[in-house]
Short mmCIF file of C-alpha atoms in Angstrom, two decimals:
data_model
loop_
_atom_site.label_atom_id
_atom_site.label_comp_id
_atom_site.label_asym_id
_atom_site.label_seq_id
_atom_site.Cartn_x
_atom_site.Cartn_y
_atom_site.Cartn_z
CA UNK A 24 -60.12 -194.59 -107.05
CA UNK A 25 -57.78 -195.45 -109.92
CA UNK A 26 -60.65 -194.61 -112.30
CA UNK A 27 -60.96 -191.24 -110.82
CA UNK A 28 -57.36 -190.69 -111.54
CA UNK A 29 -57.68 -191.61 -114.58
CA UNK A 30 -60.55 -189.40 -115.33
CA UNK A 31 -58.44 -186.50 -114.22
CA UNK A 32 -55.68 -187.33 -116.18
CA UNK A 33 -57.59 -187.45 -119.27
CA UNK A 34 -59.36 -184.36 -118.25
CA UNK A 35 -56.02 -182.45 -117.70
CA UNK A 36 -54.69 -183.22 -120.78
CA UNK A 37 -57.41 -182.12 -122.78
CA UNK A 38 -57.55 -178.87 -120.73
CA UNK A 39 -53.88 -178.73 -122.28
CA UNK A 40 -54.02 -179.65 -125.38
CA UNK A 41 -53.17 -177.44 -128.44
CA UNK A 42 -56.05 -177.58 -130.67
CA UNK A 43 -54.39 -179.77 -133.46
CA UNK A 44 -53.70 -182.20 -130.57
CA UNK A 45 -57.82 -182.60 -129.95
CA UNK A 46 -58.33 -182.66 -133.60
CA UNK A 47 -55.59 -185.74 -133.38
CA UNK A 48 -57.63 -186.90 -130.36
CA UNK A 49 -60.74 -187.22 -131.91
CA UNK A 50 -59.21 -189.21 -134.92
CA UNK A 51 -57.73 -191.45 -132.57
CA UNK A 52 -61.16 -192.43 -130.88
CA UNK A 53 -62.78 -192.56 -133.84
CA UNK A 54 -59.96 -195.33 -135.66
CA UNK A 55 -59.83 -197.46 -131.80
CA UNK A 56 -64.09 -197.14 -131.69
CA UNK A 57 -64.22 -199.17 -135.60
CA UNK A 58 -60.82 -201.26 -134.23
CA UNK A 59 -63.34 -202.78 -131.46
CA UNK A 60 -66.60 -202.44 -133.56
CA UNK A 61 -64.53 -204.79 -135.48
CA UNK A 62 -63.20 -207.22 -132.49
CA UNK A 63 -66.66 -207.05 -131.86
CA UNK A 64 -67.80 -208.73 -135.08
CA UNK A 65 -65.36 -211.33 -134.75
CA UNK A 66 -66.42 -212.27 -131.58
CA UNK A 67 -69.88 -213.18 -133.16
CA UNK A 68 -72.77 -211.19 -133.79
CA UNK A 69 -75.06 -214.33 -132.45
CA UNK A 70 -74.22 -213.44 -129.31
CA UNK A 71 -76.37 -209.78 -128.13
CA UNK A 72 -73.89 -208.49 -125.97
CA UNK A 73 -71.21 -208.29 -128.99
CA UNK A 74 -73.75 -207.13 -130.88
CA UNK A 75 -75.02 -204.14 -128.69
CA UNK A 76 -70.74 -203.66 -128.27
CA UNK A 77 -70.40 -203.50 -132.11
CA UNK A 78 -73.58 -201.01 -132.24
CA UNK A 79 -71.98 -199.31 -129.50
CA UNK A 80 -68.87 -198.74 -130.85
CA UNK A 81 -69.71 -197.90 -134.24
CA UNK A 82 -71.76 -195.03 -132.38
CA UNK A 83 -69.11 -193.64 -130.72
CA UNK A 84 -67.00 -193.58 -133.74
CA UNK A 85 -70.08 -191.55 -135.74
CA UNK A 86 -70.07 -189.08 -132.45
CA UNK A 87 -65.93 -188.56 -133.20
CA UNK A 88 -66.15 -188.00 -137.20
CA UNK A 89 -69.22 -185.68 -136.37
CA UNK A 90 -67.02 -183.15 -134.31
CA UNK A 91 -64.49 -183.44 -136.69
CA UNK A 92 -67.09 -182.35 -139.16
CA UNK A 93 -68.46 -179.75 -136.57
CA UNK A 94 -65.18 -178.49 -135.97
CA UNK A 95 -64.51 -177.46 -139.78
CA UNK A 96 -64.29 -173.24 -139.97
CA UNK A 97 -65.14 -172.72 -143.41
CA UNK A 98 -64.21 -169.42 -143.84
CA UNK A 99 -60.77 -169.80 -142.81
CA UNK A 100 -60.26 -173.35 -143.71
CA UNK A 101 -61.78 -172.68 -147.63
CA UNK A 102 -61.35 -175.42 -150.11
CA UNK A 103 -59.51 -177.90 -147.46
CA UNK A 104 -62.04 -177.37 -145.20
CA UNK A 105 -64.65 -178.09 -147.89
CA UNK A 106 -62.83 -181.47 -148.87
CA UNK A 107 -62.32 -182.48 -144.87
CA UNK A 108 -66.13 -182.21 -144.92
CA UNK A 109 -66.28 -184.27 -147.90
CA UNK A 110 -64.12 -186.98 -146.39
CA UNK A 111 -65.95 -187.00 -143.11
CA UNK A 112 -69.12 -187.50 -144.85
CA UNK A 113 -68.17 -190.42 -146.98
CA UNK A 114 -66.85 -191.51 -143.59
CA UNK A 115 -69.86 -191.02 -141.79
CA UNK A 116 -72.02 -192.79 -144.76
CA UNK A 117 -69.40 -195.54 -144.62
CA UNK A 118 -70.23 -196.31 -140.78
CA UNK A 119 -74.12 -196.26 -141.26
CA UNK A 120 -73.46 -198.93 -144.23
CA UNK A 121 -70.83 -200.88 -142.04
CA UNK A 122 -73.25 -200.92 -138.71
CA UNK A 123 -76.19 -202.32 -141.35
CA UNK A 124 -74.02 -204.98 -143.00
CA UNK A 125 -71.38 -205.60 -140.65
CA UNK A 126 -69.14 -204.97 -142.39
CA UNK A 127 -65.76 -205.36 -141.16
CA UNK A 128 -64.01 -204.62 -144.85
CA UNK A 129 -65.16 -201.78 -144.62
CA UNK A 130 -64.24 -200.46 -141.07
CA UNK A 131 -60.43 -201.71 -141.98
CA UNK A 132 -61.01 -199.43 -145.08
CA UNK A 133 -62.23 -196.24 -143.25
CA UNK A 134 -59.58 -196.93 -140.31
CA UNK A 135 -56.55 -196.88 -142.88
CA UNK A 136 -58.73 -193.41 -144.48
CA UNK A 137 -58.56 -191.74 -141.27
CA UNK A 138 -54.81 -192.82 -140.07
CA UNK A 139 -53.25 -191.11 -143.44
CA UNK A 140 -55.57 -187.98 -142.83
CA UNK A 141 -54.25 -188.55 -139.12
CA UNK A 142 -50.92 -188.51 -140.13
CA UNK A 143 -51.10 -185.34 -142.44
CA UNK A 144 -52.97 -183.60 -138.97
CA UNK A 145 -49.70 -184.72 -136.48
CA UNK A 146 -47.12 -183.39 -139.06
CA UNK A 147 -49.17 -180.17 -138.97
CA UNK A 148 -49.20 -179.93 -135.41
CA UNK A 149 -45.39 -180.81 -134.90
CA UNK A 150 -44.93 -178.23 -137.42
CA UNK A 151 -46.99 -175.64 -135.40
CA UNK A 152 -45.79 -176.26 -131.79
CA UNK A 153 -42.65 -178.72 -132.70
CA UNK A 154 -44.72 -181.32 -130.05
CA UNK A 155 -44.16 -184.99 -130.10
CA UNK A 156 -46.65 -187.29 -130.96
CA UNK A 157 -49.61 -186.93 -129.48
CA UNK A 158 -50.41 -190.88 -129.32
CA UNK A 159 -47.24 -190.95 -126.73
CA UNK A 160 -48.43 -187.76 -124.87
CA UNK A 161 -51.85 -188.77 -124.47
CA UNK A 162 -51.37 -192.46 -123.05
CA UNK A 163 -52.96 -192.64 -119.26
CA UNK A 164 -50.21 -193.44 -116.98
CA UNK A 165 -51.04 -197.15 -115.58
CA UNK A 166 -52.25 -197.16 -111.87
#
């Protein structure tokens, strides 16, 4: 039960969400998918289950950068949309080498890349529609 109202929480509010606020969305899942790709590392890689969780993870992060990537207009976005797809390719490259190596140095690196890009997105939007920040707006009420 609480899951389903849960679900239908999260479903509402992206139903309502301004499209900056998705775009914001879809940074934030990307940055918390390498945050547990990471805590999955740490917890050891011996053991399969945190290594299917890391694999997992880092997935899930690829699928968020890729409609960020998908989501680029190019003919109204011109030369920032051509440097967005830039960034989310070096991004995307970056997650293929981190999910082959591991490599939790470079997660930390592409999570602080995506929070300033984040950052820049969120000033845009409160800008546009004067909203808070979406990281308070979008937090599932506990049940």
């Amino acid at each position: 039960m609480y899951q389903n109202l849960k679900d239908s929480y999260v479903e509402n509010m992206l139903f309502s969400a301004n499209p900056l606020q998705l775009i914001i969305i879809a940074y934030d899942k990307a940055i918390e998918f390498m945050e547990l790709a990471i805590e999955a590392i740490d917890a050891g890689l011996d053991n399969i289950d945190n290594l299917i969780k890391k694999c997992e993870y880092i997935t899930k992060a690829t699928e968020a950068v890729a409609i960020l990537h998908d989501s680029l207009n190019f003919e109204k976005g011109g030369q920032v949309a051509k440097d967005l797809s830039n960034f989310y390719r070096v991004i995307l490259e970056g997650l293929l080498i981190a999910n082959q190596k591991n490599d939790k140095e470079l997660l930390q690196n592409m999570i602080m890349m995506l929070s300033g890009v984040k950052q820049a997105w969120e000033e845009l939007e409160r800008r546009e529609y004067g909203s808070k920040s979406v990281a308070t707006e979008k937090a599932a009420p506990s049940v």
